[in-house]
PDB file of C-alpha atoms (C1' of nucleotides) in Angstrom:
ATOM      1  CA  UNK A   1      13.333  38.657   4.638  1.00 90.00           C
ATOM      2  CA  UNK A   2      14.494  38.411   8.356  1.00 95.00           C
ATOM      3  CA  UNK A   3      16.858  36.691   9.486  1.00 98.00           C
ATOM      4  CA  UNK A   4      17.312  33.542  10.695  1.00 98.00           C
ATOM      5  CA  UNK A   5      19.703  30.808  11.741  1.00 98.00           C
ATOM      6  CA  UNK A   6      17.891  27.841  10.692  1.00 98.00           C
ATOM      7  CA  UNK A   7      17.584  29.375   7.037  1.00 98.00           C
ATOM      8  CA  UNK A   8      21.399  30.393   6.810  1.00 98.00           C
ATOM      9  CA  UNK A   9      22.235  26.570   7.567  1.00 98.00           C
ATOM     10  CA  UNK A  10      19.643  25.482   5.033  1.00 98.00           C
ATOM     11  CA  UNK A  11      21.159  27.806   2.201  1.00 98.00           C
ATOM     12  CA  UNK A  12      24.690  27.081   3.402  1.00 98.00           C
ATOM     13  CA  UNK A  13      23.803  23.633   3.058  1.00 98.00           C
ATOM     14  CA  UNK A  14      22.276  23.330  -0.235  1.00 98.00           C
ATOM     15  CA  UNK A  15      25.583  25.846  -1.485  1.00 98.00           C
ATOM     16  CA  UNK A  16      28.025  23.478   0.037  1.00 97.00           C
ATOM     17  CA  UNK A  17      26.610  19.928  -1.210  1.00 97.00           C
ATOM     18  CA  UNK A  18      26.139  20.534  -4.948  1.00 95.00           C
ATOM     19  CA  UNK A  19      24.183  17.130  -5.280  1.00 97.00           C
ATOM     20  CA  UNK A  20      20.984  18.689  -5.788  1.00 98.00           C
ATOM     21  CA  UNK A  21      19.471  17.644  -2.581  1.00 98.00           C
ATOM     22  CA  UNK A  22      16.236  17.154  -1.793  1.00 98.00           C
ATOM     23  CA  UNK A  23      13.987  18.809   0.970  1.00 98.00           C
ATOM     24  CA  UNK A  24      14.841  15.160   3.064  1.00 98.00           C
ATOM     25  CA  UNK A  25      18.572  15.439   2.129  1.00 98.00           C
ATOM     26  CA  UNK A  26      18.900  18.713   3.016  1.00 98.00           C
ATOM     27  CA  UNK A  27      17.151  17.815   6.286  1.00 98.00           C
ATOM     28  CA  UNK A  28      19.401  15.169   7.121  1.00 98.00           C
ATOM     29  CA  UNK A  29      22.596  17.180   6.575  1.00 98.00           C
ATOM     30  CA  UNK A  30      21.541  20.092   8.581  1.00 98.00           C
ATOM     31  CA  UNK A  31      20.280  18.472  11.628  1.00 98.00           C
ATOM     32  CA  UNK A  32      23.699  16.619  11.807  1.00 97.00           C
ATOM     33  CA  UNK A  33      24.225  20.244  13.033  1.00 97.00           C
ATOM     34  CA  UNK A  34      21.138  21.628  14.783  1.00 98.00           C
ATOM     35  CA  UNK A  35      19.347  18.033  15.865  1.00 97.00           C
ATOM     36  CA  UNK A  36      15.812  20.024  16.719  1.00 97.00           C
ATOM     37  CA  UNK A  37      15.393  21.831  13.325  1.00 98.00           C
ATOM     38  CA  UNK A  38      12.170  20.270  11.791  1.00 98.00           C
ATOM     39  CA  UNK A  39      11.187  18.977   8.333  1.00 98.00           C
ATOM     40  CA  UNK A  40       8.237  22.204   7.926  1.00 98.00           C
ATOM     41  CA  UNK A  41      11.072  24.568   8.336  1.00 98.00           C
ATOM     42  CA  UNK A  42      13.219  22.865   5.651  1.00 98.00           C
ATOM     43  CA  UNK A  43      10.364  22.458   3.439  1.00 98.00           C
ATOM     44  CA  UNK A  44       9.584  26.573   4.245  1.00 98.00           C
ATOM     45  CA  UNK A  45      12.792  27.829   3.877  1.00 98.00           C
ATOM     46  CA  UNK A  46      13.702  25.696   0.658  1.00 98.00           C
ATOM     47  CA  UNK A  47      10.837  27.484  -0.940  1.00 98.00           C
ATOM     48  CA  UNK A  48      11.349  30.967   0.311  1.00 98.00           C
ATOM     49  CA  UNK A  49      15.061  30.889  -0.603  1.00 98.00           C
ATOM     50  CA  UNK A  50      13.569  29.273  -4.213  1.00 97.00           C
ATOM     51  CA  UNK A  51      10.786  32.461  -4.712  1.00 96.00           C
ATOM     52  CA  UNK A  52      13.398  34.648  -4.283  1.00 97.00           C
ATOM     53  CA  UNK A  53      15.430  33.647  -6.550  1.00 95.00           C
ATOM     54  CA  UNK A  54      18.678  32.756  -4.297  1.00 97.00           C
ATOM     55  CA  UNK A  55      18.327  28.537  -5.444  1.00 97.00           C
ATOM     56  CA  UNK A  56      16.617  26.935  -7.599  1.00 96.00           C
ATOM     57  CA  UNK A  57      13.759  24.114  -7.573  1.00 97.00           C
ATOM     58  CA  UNK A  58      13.782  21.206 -10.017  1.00 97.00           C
ATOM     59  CA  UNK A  59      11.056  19.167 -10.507  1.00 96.00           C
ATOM     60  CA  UNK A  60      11.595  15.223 -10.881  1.00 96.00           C
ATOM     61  CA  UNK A  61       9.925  13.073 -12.552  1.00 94.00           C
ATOM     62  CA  UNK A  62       8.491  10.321 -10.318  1.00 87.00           C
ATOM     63  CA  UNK A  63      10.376  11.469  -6.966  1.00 90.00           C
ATOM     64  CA  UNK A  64      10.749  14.691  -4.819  1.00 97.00           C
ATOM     65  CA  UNK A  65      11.704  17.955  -5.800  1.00 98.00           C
ATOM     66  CA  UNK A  66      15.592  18.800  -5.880  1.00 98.00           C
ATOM     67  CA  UNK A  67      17.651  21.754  -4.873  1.00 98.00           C
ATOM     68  CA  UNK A  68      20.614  23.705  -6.659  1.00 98.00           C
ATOM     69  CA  UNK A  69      22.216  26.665  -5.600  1.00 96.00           C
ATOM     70  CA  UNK A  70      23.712  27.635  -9.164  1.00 94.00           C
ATOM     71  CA  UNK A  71      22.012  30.162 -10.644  1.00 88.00           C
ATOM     72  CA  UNK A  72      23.949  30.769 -13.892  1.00 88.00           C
ATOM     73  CA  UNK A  73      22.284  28.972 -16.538  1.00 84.00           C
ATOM     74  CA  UNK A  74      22.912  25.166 -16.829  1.00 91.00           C
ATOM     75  CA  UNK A  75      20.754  22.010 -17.324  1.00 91.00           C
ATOM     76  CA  UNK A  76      20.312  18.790 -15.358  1.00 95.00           C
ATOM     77  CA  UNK A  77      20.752  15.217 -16.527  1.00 95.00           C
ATOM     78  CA  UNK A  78      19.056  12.517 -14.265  1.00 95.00           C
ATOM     79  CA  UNK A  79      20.724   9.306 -14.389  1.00 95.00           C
ATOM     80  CA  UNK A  80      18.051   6.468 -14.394  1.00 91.00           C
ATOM     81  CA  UNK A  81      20.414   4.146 -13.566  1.00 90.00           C
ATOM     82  CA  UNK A  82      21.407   5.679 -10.282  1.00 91.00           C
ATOM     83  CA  UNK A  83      19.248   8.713  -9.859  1.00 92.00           C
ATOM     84  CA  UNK A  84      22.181  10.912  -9.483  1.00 94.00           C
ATOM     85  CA  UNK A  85      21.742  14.401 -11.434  1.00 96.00           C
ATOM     86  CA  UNK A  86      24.543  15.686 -12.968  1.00 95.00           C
ATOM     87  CA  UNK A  87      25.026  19.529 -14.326  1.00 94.00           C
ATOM     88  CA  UNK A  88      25.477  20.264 -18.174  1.00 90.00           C
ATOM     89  CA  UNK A  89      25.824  23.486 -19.670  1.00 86.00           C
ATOM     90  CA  UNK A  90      25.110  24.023 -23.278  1.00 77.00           C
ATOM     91  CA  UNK A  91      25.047  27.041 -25.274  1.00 72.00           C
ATOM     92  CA  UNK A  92      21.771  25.828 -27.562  1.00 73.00           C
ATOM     93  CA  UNK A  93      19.814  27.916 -25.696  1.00 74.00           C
ATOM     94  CA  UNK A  94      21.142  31.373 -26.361  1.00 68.00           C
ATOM     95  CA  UNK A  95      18.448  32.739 -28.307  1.00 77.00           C
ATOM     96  CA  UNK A  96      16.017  30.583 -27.513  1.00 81.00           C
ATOM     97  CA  UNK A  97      13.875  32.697 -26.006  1.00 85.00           C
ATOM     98  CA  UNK A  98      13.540  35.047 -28.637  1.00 86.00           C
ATOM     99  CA  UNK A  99      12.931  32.262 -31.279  1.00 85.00           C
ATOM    100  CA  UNK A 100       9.648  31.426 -28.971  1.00 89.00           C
ATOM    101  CA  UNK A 101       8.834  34.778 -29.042  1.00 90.00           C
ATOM    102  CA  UNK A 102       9.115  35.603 -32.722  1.00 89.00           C
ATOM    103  CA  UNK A 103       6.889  32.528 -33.191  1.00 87.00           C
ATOM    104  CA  UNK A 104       4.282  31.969 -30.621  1.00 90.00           C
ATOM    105  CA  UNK A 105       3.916  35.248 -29.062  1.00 92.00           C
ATOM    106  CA  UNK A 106       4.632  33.613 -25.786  1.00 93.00           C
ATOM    107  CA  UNK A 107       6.874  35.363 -23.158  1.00 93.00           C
ATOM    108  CA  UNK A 108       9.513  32.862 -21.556  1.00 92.00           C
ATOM    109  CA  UNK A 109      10.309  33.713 -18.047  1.00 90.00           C
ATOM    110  CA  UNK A 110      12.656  29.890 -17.560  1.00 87.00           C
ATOM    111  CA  UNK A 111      13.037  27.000 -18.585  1.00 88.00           C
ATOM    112  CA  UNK A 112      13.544  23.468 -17.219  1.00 91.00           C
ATOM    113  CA  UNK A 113      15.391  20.774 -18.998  1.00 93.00           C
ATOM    114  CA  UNK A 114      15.784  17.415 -17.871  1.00 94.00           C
ATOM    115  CA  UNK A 115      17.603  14.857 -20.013  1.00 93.00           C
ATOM    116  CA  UNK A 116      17.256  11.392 -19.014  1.00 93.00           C
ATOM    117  CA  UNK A 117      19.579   8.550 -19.623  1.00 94.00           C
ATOM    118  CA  UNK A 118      22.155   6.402 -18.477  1.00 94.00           C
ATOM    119  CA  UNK A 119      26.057   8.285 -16.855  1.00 94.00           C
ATOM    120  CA  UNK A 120      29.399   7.304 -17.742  1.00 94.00           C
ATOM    121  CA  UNK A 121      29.773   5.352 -14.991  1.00 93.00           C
ATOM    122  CA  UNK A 122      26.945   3.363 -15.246  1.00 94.00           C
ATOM    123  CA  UNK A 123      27.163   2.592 -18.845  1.00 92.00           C
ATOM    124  CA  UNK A 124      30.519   1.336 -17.621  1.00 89.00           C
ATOM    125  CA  UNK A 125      29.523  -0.977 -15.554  1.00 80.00           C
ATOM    126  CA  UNK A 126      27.794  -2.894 -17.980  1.00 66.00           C
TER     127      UNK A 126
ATOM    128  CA  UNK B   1      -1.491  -6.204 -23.107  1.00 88.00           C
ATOM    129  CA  UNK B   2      -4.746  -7.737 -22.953  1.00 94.00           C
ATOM    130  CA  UNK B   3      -7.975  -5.420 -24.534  1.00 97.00           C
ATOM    131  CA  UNK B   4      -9.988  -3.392 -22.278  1.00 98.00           C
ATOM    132  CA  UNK B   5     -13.173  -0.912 -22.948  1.00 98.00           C
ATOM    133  CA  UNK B   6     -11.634   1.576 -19.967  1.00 98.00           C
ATOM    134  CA  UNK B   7      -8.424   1.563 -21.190  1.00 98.00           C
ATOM    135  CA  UNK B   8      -9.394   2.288 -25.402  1.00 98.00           C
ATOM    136  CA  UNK B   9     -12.025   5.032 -23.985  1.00 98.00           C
ATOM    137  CA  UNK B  10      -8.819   6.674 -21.498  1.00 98.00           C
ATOM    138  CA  UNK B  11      -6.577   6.437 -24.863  1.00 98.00           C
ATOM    139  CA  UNK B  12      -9.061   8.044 -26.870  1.00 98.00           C
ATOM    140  CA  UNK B  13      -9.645  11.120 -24.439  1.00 98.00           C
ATOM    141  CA  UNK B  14      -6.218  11.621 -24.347  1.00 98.00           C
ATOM    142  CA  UNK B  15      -5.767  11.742 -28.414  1.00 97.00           C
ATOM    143  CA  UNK B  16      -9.020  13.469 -28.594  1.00 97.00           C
ATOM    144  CA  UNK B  17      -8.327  16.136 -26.358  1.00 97.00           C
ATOM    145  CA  UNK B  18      -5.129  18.108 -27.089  1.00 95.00           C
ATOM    146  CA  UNK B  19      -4.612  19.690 -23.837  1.00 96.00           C
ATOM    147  CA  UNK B  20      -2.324  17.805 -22.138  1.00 98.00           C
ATOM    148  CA  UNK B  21      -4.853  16.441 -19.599  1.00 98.00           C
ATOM    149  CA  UNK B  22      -4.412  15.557 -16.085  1.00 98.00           C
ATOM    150  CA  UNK B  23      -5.288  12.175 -14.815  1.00 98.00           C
ATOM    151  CA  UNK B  24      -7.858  13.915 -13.613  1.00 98.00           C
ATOM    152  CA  UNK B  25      -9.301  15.638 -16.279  1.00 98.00           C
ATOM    153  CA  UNK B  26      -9.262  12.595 -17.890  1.00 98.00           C
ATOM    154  CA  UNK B  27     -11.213  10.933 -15.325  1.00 98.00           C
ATOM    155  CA  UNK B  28     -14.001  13.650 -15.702  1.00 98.00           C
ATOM    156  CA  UNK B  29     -14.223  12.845 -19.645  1.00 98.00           C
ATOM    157  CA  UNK B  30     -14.026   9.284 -19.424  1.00 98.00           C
ATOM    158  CA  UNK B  31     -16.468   9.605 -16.662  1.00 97.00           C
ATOM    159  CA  UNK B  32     -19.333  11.993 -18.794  1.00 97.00           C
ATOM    160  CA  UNK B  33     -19.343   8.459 -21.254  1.00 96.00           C
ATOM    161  CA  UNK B  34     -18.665   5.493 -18.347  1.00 97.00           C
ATOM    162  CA  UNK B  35     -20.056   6.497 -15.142  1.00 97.00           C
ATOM    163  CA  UNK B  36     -18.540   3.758 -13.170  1.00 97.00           C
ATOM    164  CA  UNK B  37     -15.358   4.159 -13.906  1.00 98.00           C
ATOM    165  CA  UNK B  38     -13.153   4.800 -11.088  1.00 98.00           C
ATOM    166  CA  UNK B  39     -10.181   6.976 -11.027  1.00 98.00           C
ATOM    167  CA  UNK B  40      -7.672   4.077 -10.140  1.00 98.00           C
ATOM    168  CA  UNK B  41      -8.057   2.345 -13.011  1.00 98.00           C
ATOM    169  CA  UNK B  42      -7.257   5.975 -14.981  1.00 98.00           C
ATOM    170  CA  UNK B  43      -3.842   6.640 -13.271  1.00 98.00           C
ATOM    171  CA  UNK B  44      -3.162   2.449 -14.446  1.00 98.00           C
ATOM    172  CA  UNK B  45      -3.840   2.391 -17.555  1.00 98.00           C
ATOM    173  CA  UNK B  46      -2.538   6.259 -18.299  1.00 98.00           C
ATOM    174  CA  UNK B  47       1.000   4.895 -16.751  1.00 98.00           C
ATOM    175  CA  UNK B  48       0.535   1.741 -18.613  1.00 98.00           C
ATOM    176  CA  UNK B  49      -0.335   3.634 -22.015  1.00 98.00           C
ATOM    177  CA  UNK B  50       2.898   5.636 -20.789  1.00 97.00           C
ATOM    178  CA  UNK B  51       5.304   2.642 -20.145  1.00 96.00           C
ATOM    179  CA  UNK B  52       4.268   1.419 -23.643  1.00 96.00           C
ATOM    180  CA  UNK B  53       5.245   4.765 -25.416  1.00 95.00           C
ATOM    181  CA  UNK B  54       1.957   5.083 -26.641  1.00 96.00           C
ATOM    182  CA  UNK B  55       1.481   8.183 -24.985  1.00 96.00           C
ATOM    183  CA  UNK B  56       4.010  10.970 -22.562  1.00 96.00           C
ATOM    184  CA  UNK B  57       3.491  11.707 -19.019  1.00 97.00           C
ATOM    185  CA  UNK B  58       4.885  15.593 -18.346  1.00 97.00           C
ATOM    186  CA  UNK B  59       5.950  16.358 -15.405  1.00 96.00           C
ATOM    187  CA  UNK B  60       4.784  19.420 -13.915  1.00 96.00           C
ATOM    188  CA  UNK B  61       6.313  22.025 -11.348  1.00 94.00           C
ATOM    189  CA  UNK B  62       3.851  22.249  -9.013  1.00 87.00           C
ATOM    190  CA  UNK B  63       1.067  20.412  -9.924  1.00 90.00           C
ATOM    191  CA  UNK B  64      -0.275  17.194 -11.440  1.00 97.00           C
ATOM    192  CA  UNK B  65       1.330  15.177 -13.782  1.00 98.00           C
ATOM    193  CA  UNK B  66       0.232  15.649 -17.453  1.00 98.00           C
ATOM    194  CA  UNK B  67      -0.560  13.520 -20.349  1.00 98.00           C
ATOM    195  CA  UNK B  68       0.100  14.063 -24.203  1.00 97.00           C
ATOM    196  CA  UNK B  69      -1.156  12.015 -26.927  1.00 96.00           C
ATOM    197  CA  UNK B  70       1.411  13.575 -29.448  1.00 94.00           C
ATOM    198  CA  UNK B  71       4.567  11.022 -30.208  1.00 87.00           C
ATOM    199  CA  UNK B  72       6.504  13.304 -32.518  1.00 88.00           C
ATOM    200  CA  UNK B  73       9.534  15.518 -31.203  1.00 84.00           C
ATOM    201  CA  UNK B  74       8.389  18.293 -29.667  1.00 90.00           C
ATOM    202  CA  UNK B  75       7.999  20.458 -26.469  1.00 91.00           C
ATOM    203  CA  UNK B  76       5.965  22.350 -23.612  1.00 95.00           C
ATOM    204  CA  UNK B  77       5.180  25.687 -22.670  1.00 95.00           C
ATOM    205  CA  UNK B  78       3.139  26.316 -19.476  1.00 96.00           C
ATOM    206  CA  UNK B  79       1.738  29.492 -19.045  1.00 95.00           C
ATOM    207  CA  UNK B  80       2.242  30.675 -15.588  1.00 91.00           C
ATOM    208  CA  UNK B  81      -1.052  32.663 -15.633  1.00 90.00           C
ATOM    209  CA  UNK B  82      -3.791  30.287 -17.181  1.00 92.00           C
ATOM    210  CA  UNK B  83      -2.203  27.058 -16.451  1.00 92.00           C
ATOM    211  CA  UNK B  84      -2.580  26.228 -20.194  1.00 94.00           C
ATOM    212  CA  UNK B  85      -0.064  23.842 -21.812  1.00 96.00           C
ATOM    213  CA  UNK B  86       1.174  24.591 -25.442  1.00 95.00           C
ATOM    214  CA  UNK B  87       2.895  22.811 -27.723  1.00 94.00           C
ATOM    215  CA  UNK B  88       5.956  24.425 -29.425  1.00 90.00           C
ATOM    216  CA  UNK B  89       8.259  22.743 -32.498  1.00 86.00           C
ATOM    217  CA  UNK B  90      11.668  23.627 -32.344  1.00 77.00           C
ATOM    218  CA  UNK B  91      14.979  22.322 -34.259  1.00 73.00           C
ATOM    219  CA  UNK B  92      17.116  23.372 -32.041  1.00 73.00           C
ATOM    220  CA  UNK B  93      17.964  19.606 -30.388  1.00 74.00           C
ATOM    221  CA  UNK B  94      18.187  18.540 -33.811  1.00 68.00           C
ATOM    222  CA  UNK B  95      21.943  16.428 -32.835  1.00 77.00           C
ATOM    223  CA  UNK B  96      21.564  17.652 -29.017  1.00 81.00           C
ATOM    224  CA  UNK B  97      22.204  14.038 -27.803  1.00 84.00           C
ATOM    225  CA  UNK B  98      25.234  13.649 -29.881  1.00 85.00           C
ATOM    226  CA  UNK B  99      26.888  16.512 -28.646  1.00 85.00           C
ATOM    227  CA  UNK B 100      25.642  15.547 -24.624  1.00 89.00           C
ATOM    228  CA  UNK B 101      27.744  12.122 -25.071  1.00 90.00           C
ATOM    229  CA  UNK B 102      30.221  13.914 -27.081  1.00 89.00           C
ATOM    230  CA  UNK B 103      30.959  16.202 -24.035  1.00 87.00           C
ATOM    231  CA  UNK B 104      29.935  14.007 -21.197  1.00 90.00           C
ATOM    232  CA  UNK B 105      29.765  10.443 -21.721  1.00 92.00           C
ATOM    233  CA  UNK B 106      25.876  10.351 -21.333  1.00 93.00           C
ATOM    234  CA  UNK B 107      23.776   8.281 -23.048  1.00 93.00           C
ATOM    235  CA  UNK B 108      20.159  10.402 -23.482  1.00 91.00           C
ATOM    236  CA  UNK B 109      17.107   8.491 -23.721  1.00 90.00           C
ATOM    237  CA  UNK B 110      15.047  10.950 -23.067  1.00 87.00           C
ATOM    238  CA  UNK B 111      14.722  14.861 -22.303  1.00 88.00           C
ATOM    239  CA  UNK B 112      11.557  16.733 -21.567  1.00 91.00           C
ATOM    240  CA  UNK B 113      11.559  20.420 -21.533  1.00 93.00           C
ATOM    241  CA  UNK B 114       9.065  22.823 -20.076  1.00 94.00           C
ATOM    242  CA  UNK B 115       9.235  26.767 -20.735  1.00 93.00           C
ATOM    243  CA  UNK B 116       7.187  28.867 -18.621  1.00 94.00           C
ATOM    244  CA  UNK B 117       6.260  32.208 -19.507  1.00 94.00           C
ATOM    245  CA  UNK B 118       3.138  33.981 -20.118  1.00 94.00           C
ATOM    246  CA  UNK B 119       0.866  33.185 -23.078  1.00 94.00           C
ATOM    247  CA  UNK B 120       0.093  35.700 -25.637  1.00 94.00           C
ATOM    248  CA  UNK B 121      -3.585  35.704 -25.095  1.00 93.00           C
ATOM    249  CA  UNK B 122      -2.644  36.236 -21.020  1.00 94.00           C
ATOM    250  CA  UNK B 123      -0.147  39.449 -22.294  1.00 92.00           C
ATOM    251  CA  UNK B 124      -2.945  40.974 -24.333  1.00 89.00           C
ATOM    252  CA  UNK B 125      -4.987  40.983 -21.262  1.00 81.00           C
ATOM    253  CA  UNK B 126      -2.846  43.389 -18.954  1.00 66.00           C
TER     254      UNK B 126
ATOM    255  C1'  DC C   1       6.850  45.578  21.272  1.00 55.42           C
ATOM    256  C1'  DT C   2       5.569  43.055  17.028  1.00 55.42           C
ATOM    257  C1'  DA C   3       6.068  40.941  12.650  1.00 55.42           C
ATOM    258  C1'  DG C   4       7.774  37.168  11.085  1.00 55.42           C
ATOM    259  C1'  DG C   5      10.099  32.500  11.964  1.00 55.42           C
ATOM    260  C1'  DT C   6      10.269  27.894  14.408  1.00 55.42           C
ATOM    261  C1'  DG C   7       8.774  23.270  15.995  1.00 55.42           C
ATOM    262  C1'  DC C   8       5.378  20.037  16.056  1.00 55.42           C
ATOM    263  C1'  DA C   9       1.722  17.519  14.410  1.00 55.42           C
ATOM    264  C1'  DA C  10      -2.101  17.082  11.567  1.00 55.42           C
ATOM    265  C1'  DA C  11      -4.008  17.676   7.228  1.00 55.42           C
ATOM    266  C1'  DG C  12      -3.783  17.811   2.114  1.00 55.42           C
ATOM    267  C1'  DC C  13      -3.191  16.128  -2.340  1.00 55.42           C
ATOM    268  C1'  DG C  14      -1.831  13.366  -6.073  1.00 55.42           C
ATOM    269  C1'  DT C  15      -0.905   8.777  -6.816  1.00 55.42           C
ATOM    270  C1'  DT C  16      -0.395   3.828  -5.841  1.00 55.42           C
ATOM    271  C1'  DT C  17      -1.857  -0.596  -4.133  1.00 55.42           C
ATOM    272  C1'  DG C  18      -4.298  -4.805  -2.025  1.00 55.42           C
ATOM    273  C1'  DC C  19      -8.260  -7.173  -2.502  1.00 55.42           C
ATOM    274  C1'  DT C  20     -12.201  -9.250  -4.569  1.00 55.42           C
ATOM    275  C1'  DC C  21     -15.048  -9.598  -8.447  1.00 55.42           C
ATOM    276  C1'  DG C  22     -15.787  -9.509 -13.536  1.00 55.42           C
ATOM    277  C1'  DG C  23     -14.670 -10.185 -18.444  1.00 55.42           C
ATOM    278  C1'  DG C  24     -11.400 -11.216 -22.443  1.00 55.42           C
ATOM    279  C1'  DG C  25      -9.082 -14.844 -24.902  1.00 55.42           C
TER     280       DG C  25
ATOM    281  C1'  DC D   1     -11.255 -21.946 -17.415  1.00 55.42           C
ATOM    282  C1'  DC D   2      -7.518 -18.933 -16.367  1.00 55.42           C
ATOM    283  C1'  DC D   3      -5.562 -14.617 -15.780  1.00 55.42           C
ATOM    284  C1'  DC D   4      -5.393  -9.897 -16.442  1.00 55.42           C
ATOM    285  C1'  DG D   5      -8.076  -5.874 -15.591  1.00 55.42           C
ATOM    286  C1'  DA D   6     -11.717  -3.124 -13.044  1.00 55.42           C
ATOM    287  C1'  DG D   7     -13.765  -1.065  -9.047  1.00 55.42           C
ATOM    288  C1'  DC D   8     -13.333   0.363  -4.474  1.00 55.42           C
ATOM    289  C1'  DA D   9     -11.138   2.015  -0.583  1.00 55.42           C
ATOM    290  C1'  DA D  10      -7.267   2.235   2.179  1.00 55.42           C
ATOM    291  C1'  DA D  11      -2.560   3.418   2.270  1.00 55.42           C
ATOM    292  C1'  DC D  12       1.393   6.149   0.842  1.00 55.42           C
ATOM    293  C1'  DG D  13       4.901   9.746   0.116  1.00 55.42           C
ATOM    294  C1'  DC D  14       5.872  14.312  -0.372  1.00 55.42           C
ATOM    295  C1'  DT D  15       4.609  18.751   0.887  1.00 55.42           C
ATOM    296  C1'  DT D  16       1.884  22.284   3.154  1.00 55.42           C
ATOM    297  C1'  DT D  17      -0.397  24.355   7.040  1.00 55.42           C
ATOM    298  C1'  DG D  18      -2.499  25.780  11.691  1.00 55.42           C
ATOM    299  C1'  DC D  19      -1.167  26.822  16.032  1.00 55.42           C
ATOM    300  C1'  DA D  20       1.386  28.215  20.094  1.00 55.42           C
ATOM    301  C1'  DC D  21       5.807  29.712  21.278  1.00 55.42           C
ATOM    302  C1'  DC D  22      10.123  32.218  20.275  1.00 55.42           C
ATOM    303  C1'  DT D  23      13.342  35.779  18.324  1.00 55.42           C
ATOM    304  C1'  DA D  24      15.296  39.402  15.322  1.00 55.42           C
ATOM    305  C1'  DG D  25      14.867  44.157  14.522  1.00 55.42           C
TER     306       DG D  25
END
DNA sequence: CTAGGTGCAAAGCGTTTGCTCGGGG
DNA sequence: CCCCGAGCAAACGCTTTGCACCTAG
């Protein structure tokens, strides 16, 4: 992969706000910096940086995709309340994969979890 | 929610076909039986059917949103070669949402997980 | 020099929606 | 008879893509 400014911003970016930002979030915070960086290259980099493996995409129910830049394995809980996602690790998953295995034959390459519910916060405002 | 012949057939398809279909997919069945049927009134009533928790929508990475007739606990494997959907029964979130609020204060209504891997019939092929 | 990246704008695709007409209760 | 639902087509939102220009190696 050669190098290039726009993507090192876009990375840096997605690293340094760990609010699993969107393509249009992450847009917004980098052309603070560089005001003629376009959407396409956001959108191209994202998913480059995603296939190899250096973030991670997270697909939302009923909105965009999201962004995270931690790669040790975690889980996301989506607020419905107010669509913030929060980080959860958990250690039901350690051998997971070979459970699956053992009884389906099927080879597990990742997984996605998304819990859905209401935060702390919100639940407190109630 | 008042009776309707679309909505019973698009209910139907779903339950009788086990393979997660897309709204699509469902639009082609329903279609083969009610040739005038038209493919707005498929995404309502499949969201409807959803909001009603008589049937899931899945979200997909990458593609179109699913639909699942099946209301017990369980989850989704997508095989990243064939694009099939699987079902898989596993235990393992047997008090999961009591130990999420435990730990974080979050109050689960949901969670939806997809594994993706490779199927057993697409590892016999290599 | 040249392969790959950018900016821009248009196209693509899945899904939703406004409107008018039809059918259930 | 009233109102929700259907059919149709246009609109929508997110994402991808084609093209001409630019830049790292």
């Amino acid at each position: 992969m050669k190098y290039s400014k726009q993507r090192e911003m876009i990375q840096d970016t997605v690293m340094a706000h760990p609010i699993h930002p969107t393509a249009d979030d992450v847009y917004s915070l980098v052309r603070a910096k560089n005001p003629t960086i376009s959407l396409g290259t956001v959108y191209r980099n994202l998913n480059l940086l995603a296939e190899n493996g250096i973030l991670t995409k997270l697909t939302m129910p009923g909105g965009s995709d999201r962004f995270d830049g931690r790669l040790d394995e975690h889980y996301h809980m989506l607020c419905t309340h107010c669509g913030k996602v929060y980080d959860v690790e958990l250690d039901i998953f350690r051998d997971f994969d070979r459970q699956i295995r053992a009884k389906t034959g099927f080879c597990v390459s990742r997984h996605q979890l998304l819990i859905e519910g209401i935060c702390k916060e919100c639940s407190k405002e109630k």
